[in-house]
PDB file of C-alpha atoms and ligand atoms in Angstrom:
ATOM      1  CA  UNK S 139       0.266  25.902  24.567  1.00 66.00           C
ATOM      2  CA  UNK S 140      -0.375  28.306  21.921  1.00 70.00           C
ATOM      3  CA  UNK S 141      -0.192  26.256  19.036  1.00 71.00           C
ATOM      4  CA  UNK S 142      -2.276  24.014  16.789  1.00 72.00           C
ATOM      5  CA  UNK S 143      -4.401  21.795  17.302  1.00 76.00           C
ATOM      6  CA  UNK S 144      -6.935  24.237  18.789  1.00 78.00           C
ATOM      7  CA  UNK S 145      -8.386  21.023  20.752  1.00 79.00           C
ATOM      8  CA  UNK S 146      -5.023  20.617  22.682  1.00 76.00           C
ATOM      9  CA  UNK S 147      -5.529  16.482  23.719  1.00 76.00           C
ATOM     10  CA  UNK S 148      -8.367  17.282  24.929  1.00 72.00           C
ATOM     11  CA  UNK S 149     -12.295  16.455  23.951  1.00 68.00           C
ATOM     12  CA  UNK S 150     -15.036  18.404  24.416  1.00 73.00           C
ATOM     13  CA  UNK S 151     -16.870  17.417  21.057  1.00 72.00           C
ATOM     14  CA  UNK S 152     -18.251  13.821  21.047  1.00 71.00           C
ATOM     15  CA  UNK S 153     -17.326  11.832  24.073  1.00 77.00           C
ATOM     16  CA  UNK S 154     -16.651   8.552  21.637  1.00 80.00           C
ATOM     17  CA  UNK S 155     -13.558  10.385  20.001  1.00 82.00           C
ATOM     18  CA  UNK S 156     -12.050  10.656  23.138  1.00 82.00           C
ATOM     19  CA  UNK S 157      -8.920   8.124  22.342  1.00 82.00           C
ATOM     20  CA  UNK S 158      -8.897  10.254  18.521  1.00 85.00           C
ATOM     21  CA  UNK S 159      -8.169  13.452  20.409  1.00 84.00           C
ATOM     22  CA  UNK S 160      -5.282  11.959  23.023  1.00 83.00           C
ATOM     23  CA  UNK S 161      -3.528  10.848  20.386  1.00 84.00           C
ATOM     24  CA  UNK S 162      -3.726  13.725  17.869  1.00 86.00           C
ATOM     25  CA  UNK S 163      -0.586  15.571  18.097  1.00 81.00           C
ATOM     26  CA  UNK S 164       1.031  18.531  16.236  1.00 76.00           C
ATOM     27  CA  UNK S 165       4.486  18.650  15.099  1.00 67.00           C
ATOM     28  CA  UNK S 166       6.945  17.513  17.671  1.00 60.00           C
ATOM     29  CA  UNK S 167       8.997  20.810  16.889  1.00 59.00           C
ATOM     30  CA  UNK S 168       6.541  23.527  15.157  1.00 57.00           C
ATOM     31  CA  UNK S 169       9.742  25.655  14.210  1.00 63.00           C
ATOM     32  CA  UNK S 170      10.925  22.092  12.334  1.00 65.00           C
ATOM     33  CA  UNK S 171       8.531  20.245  11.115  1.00 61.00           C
ATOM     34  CA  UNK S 172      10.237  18.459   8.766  1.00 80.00           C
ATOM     35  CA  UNK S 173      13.303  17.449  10.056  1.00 87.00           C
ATOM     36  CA  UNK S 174      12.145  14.265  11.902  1.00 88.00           C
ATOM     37  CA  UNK S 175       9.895  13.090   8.973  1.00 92.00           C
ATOM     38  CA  UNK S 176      12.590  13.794   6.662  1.00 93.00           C
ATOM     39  CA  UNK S 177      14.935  11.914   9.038  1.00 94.00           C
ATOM     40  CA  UNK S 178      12.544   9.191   9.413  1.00 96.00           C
ATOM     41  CA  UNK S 179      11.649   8.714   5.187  1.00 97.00           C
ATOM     42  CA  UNK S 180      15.303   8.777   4.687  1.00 97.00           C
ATOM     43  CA  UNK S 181      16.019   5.875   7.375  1.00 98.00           C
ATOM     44  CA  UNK S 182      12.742   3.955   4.830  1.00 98.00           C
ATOM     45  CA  UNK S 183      14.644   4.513   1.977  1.00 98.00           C
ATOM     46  CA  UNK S 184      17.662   2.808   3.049  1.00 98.00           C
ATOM     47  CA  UNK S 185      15.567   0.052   4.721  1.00 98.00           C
ATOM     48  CA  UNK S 186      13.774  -0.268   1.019  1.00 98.00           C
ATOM     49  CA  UNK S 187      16.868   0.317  -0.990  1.00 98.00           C
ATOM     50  CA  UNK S 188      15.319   3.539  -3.100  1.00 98.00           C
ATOM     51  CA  UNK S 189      16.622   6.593  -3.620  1.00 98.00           C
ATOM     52  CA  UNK S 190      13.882   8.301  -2.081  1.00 97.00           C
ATOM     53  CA  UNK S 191      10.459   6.466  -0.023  1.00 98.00           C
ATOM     54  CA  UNK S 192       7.817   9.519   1.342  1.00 98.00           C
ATOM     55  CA  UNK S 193       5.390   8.092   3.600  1.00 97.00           C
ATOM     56  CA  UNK S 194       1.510   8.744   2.466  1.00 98.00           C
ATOM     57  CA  UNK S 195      -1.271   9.813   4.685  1.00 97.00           C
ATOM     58  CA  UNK S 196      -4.219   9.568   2.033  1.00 97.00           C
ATOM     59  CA  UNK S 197      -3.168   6.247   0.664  1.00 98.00           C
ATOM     60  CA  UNK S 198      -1.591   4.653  -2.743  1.00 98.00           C
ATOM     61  CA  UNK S 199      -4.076   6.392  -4.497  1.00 98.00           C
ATOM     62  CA  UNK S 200      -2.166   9.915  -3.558  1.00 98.00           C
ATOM     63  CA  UNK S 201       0.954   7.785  -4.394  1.00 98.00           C
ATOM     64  CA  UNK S 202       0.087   7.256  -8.292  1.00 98.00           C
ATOM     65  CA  UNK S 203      -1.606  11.072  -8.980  1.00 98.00           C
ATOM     66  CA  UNK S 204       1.858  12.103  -7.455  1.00 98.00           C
ATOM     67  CA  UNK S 205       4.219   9.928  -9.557  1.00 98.00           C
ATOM     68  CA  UNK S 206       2.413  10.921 -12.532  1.00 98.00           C
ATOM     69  CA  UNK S 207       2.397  14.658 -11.796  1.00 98.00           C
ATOM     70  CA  UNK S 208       5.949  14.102 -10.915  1.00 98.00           C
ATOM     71  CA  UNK S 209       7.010  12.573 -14.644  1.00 98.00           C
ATOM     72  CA  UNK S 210       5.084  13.749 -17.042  1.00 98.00           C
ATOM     73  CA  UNK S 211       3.844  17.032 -18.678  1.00 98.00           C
ATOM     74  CA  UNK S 212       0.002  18.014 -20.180  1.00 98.00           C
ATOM     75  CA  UNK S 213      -1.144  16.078 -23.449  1.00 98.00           C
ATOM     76  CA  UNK S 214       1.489  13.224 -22.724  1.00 98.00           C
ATOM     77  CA  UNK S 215       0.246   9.563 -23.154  1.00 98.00           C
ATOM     78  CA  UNK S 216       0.162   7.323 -20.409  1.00 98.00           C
ATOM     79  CA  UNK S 217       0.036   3.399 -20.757  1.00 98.00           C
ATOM     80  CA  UNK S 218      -2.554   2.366 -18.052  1.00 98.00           C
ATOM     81  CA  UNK S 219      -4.970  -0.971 -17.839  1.00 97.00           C
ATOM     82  CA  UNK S 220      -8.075  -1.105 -19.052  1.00 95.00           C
ATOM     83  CA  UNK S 221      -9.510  -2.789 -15.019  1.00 93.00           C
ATOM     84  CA  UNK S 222      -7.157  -1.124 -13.157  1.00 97.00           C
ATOM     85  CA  UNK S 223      -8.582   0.883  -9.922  1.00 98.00           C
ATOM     86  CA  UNK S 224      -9.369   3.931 -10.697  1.00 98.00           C
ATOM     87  CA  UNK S 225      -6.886   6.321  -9.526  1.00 98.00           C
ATOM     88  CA  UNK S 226      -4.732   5.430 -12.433  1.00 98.00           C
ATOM     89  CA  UNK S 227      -7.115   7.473 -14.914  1.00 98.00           C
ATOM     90  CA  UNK S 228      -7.623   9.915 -12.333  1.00 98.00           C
ATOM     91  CA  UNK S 229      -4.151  10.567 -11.791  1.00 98.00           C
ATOM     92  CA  UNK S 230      -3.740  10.536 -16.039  1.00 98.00           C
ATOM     93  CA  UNK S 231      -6.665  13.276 -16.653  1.00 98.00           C
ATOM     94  CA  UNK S 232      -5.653  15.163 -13.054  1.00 98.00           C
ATOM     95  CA  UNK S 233      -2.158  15.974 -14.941  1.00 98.00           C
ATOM     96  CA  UNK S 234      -3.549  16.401 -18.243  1.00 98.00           C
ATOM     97  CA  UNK S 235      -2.374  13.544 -19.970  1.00 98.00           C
ATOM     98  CA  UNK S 236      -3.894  11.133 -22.350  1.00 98.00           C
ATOM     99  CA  UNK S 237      -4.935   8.058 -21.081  1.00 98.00           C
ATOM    100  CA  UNK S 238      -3.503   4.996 -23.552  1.00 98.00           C
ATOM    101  CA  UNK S 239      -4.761   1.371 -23.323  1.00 97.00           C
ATOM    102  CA  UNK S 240      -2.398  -0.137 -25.877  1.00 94.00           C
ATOM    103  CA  UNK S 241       1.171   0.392 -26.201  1.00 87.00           C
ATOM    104  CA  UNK S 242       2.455   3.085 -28.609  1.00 86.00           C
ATOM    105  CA  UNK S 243       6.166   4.125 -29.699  1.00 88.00           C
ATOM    106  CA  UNK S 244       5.568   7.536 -27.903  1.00 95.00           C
ATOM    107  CA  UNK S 245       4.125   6.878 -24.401  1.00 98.00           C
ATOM    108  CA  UNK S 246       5.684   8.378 -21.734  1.00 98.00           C
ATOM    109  CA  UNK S 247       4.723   6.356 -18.577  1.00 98.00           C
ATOM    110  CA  UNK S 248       2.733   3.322 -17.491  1.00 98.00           C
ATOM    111  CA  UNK S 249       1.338   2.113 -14.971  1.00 98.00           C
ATOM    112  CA  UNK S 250       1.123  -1.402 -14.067  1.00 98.00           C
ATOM    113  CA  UNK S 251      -0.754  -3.277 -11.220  1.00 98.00           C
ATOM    114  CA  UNK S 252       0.950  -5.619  -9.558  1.00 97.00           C
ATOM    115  CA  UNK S 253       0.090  -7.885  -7.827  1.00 98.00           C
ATOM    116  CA  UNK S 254      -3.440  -7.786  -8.909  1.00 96.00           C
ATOM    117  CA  UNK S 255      -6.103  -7.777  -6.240  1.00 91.00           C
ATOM    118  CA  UNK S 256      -6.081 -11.326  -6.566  1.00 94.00           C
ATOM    119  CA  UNK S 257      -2.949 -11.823  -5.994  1.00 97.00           C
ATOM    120  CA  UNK S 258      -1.355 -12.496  -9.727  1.00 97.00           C
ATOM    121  CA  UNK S 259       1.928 -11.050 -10.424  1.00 98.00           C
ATOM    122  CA  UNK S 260       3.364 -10.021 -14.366  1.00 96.00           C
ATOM    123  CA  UNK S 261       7.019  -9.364 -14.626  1.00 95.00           C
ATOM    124  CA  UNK S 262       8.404  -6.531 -14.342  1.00 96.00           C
ATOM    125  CA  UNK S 263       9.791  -5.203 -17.875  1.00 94.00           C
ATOM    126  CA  UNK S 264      10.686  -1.679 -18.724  1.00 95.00           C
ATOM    127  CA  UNK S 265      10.926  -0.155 -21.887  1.00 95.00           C
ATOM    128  CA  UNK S 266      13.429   1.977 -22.211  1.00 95.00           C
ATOM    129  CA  UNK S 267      12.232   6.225 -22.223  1.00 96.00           C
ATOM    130  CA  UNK S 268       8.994   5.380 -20.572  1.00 98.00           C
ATOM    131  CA  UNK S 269       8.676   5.853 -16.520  1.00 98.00           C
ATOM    132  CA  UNK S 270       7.286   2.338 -14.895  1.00 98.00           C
ATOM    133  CA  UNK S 271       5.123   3.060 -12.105  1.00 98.00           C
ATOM    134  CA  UNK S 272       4.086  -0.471 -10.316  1.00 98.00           C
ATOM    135  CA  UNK S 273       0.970   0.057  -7.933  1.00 98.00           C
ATOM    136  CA  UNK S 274       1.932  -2.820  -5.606  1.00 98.00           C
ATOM    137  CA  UNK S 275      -1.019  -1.565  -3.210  1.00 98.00           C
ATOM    138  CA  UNK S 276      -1.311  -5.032  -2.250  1.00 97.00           C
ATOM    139  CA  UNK S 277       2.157  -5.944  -2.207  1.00 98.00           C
ATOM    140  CA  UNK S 278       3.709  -4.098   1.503  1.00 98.00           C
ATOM    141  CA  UNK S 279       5.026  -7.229   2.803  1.00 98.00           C
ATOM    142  CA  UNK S 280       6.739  -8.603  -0.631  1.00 98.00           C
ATOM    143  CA  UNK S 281       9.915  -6.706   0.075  1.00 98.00           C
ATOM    144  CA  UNK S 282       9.926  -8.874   3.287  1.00 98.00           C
ATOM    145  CA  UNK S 283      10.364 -12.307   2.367  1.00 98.00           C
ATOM    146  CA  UNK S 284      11.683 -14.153  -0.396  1.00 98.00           C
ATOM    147  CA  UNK S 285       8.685 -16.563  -0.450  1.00 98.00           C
ATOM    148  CA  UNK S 286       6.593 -13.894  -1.107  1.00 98.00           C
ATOM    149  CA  UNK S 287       6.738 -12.015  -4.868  1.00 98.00           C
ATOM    150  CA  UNK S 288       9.603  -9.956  -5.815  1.00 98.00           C
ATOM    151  CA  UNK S 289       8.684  -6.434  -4.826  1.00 98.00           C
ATOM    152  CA  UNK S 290       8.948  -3.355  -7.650  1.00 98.00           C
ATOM    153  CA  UNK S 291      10.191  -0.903  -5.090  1.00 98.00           C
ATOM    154  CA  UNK S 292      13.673  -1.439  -6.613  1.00 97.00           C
ATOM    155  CA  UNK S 293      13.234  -2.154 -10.070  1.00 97.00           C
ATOM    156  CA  UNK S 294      10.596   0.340 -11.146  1.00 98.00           C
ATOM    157  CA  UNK S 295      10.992   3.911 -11.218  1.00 98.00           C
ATOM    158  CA  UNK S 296       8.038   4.537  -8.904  1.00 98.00           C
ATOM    159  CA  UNK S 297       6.889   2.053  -6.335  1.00 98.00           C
ATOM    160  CA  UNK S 298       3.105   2.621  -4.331  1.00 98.00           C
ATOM    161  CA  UNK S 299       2.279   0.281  -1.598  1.00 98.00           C
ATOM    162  CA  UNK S 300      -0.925   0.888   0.910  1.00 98.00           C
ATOM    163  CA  UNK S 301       0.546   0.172   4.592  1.00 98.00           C
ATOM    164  CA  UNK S 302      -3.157  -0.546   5.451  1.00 97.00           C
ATOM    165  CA  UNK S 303      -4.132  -3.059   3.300  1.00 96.00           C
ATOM    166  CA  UNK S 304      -1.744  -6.031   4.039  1.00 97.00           C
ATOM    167  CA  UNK S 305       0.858  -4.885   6.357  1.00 97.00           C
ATOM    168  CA  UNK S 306      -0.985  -3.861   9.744  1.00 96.00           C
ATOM    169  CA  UNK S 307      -1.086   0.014   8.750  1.00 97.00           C
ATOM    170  CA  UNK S 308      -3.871   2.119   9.644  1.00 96.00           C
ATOM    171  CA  UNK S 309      -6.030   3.521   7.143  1.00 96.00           C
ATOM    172  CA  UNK S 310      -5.048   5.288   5.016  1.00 97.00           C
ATOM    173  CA  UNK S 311      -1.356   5.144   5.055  1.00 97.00           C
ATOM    174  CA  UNK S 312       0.959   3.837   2.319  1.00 98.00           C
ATOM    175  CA  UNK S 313       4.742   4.547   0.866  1.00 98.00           C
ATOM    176  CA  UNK S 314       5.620   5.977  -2.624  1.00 98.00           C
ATOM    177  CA  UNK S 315       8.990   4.732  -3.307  1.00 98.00           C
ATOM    178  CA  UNK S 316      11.403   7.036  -6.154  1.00 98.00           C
ATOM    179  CA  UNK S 317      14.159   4.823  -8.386  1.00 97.00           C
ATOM    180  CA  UNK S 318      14.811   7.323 -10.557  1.00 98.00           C
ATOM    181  CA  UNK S 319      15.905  10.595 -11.190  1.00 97.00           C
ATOM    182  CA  UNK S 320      12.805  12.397 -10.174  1.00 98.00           C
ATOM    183  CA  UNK S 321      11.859  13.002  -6.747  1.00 97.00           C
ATOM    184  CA  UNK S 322       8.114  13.349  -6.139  1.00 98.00           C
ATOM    185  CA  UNK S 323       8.225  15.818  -3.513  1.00 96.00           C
ATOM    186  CA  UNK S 324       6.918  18.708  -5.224  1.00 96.00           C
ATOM    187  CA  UNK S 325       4.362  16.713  -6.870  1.00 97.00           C
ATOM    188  CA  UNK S 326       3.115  15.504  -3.487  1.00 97.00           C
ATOM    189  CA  UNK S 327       3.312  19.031  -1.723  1.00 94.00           C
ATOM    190  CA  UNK S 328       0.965  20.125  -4.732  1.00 96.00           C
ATOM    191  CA  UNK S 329      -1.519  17.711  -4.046  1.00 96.00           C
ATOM    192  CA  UNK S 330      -1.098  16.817  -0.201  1.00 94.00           C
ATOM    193  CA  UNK S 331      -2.590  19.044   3.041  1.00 92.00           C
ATOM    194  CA  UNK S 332       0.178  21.135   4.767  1.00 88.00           C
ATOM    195  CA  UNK S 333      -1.370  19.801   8.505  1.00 88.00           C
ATOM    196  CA  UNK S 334      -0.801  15.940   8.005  1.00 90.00           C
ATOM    197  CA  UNK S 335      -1.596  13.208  10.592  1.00 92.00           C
ATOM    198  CA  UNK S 336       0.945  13.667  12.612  1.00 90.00           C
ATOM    199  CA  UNK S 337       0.142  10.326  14.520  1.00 91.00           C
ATOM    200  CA  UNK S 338      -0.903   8.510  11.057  1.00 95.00           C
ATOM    201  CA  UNK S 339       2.721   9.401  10.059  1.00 95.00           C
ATOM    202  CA  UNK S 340       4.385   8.552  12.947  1.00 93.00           C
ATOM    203  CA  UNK S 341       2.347   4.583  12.766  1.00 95.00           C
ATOM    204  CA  UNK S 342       3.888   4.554   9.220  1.00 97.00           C
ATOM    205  CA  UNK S 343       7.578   4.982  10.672  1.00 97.00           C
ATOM    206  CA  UNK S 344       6.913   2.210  13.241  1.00 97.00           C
ATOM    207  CA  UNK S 345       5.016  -0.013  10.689  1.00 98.00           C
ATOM    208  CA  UNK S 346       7.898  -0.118   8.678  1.00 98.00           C
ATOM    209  CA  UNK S 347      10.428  -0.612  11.310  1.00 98.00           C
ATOM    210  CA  UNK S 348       8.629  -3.605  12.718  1.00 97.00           C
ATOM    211  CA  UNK S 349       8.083  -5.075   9.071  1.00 98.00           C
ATOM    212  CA  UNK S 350      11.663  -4.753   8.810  1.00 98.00           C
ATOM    213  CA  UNK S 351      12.511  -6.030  12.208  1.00 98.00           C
ATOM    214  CA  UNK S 352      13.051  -9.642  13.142  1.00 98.00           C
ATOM    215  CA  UNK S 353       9.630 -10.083  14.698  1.00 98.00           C
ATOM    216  CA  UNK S 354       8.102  -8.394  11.388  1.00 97.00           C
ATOM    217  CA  UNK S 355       9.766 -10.400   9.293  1.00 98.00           C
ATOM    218  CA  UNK S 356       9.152 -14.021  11.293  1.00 98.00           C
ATOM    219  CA  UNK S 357       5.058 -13.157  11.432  1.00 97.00           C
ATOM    220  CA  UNK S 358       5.402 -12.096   8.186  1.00 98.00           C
ATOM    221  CA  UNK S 359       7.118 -15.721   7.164  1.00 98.00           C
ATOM    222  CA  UNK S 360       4.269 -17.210  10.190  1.00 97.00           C
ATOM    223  CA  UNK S 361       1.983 -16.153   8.122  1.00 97.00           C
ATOM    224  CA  UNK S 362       2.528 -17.643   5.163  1.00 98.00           C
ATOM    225  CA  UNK S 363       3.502 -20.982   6.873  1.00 97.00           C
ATOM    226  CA  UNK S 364      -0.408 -20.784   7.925  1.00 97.00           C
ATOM    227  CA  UNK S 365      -1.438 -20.029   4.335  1.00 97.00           C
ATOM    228  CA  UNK S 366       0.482 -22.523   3.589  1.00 97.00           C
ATOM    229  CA  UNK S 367      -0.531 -25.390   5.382  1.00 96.00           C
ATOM    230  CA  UNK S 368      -4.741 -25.164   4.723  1.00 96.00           C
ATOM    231  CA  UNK S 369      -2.843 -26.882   1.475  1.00 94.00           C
ATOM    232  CA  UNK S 370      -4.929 -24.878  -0.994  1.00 93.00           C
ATOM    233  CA  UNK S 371      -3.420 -24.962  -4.955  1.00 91.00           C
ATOM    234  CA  UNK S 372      -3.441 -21.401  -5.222  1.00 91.00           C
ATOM    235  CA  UNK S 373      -3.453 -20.476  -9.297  1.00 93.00           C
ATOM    236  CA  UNK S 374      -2.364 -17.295  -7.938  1.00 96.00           C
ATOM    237  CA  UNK S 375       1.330 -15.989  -7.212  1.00 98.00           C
ATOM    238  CA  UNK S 376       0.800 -14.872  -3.950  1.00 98.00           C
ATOM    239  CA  UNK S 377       0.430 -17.706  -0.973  1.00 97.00           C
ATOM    240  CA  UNK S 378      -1.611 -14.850   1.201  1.00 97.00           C
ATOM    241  CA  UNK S 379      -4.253 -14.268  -1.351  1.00 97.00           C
ATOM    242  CA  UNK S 380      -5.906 -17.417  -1.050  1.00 96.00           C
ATOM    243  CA  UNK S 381      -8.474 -18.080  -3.873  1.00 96.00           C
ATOM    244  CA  UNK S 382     -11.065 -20.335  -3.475  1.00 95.00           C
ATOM    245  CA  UNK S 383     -13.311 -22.086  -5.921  1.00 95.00           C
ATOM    246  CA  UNK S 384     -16.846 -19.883  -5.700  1.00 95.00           C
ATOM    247  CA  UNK S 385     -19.315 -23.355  -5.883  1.00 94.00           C
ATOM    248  CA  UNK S 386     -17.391 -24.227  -2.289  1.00 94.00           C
ATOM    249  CA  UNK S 387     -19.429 -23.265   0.210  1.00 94.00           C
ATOM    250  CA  UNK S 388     -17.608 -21.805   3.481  1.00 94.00           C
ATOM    251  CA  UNK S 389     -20.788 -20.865   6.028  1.00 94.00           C
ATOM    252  CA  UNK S 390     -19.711 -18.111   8.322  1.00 92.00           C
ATOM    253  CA  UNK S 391     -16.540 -17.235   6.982  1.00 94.00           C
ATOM    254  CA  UNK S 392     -16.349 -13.389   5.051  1.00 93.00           C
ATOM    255  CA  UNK S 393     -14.781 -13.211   2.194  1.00 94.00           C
ATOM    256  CA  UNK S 394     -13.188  -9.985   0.650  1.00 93.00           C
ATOM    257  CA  UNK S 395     -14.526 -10.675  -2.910  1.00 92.00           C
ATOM    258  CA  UNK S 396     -16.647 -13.442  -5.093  1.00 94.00           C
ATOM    259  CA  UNK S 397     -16.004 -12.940  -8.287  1.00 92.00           C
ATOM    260  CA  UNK S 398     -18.342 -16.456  -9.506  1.00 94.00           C
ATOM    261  CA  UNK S 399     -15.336 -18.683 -10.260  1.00 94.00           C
ATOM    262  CA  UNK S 400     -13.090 -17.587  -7.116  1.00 95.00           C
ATOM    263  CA  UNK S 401     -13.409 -16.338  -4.009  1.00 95.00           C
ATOM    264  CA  UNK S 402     -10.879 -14.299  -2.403  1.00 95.00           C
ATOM    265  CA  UNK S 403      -9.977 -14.689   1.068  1.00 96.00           C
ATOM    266  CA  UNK S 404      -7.219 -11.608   1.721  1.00 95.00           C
ATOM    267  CA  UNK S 405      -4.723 -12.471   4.746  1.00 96.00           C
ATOM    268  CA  UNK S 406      -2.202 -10.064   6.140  1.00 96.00           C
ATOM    269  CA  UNK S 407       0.526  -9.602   8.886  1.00 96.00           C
ATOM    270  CA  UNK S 408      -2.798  -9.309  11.500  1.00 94.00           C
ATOM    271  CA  UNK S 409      -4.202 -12.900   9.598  1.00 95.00           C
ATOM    272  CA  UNK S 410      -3.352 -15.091  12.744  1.00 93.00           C
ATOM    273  CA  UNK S 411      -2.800 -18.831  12.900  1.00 95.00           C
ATOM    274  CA  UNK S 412      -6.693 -19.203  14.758  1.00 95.00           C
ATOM    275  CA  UNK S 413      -8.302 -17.240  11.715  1.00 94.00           C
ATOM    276  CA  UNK S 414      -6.569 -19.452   9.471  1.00 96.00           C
ATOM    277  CA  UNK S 415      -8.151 -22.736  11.236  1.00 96.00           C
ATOM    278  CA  UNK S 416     -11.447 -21.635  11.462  1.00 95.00           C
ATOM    279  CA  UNK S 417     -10.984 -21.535   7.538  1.00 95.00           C
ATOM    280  CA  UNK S 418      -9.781 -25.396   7.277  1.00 95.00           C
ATOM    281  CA  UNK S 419     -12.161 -26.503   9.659  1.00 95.00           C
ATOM    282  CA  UNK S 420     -14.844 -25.012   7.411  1.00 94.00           C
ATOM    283  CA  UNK S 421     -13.157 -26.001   4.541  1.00 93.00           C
ATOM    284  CA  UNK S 422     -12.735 -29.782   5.889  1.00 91.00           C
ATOM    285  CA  UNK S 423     -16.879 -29.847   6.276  1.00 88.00           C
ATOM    286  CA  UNK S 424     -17.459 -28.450   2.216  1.00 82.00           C
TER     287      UNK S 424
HETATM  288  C1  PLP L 792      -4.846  -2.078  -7.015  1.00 54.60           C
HETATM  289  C2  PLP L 792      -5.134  -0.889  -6.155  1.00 54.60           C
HETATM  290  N1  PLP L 792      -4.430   0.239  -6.354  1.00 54.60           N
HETATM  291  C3  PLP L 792      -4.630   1.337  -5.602  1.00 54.60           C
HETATM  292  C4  PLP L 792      -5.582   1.340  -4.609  1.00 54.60           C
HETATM  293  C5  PLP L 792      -5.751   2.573  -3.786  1.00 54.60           C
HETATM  294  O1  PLP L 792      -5.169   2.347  -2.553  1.00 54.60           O
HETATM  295  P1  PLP L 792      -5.465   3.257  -1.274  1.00 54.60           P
HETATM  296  O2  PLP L 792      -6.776   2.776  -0.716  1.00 54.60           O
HETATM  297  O3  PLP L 792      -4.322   2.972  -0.343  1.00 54.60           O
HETATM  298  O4  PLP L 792      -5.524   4.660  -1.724  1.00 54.60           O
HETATM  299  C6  PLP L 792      -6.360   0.193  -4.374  1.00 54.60           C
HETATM  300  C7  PLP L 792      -7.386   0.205  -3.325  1.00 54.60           C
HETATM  301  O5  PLP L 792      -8.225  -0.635  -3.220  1.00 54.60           O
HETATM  302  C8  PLP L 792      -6.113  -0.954  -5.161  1.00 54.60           C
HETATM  303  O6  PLP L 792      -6.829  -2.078  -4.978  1.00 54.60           O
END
């Protein structure tokens, strides 16, 4: 075929990539590129309920530079938190906008981080004029289930969630959800590669079809029956982020952060019900 990619399936490079190279696909129609992504975003967004959901290749962090390109203009101010990760003040300097750490009468978006890394989860309030972006990076699988935290994707104007952290995406794929007026498609186009993963994008479809599906949704609820039951009291929000107190010792058992008073053990849709008991039984013997 005379098309890209110049590899065609085939390896020749380093035998290890082998299974990289099978998989790595050009558009399914080169004259149409878009039409089956566009097809396939569009079938998100009515699965999320937003007006528009794009599906990310280079993770929430492409998600937040694009929704702030995407509503605001040079030397606006932007509410953002003093911790938060930092693609939130990348994203504020990238579009020439002032970063703000308390709130002001004149701001013109915010960002908010919800849930936290650690699982905690603020409410959602909106001030009227100002855009709400909510990075709920580690919040994919709250739209899901009602015993998880109520998802932004709905309520805020712009929605990020990374596919890869908690909801069995690859790395790095994510969603940027639009509520509002303003789609982010130009904004990502300015800041996104023409030759996406074609593959990466196509896992995102299926990722969200299967979180959406029956089977999704009872491991998602599965797995927080297992959280559950290791009877832990959480001071978090978030039954999958389970926090434990740092002076308890659990041998052989990786955490994903110690922060001295808590430990955070991080669970997701691939956290299965034998991970989760080699945690109690460890826990049992502290
Ligand atoms: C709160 C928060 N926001 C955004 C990001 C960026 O997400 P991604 O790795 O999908 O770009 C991270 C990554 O760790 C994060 O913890």
């Amino acid at each position: 075929m005379f098309t890209t990619p110049s590899h065609g399936q085939k390896f020749f490079i380093v035998n290890k990539f082998r299974q990289f190279y099978k998989y790595d696909i050009s558009e399914t129609d080169a004259h149409n590129p878009q039409a089956a992504l566009r097809a396939a975003q569009e079938r998100a967004a009515q699965i999320y309920g937003t007006k528009q959901t794009y599906f990310l290749t280079n993770g929430s962090t492409s998600g937040i530079i694009a929704a702030i390109l995407a509503c605001t203009k040079p030397t606006d101010k932007v509410l953002i938190e003093k911790n938060a990760h930092p693609c939130h003040l990348n994203a504020v300097k990238l579009a020439g906008c002032e970063p703000v750490y308390d709130n002001t009468n004149d701001i013109k978006a915010q960002i908010i981080t919800r849930p936290t890394y650690e699982g905690f989860v603020s409410d959602i309030v909106k001030t009227p004029g100002v855009y709400l972006i909510a990075d709920e990076a580690h919040g994919a699988l709250y739209p899901f289930s009602e015993r998880l935290p109520q998802s932004a994707v709905q309520i805020a104007d712009f929605t990020v969630q990374s596919l890869h952290k908690t909801a069995g995406g690859l790395n790095p794929t994510a969603l940027l959800h639009s509520n509002c007026e303003i789609d982010p498609g130009d904004a990502l186009a300015m800041i996104n590669t023409t030759s996406p993963s074609y593959p990466l994008l196509a896992s995102i479809e299926a990722n969200v079809n299967f979180l959406n599906s029956k089977r999704g949704r009872a491991k998602i609820e599965e797995l927080i029956d297992n959280c559950l039951s290791l009877g832990i009291d959480n001071p978090n929000d978030d039954p999958t982020k389970i926090l434990i107190k740092s002076d308890i010792a659990t041998p052989g058992i990786e955490d994903e952060k110690d922060n001295g008073d808590y430990k955070l053990f991080l669970c997701g849709i691939g956290t299965d019900a034998k991970k989760i008991e080699r945690l109690r039984r460890v826990l049992k013997k502290s």
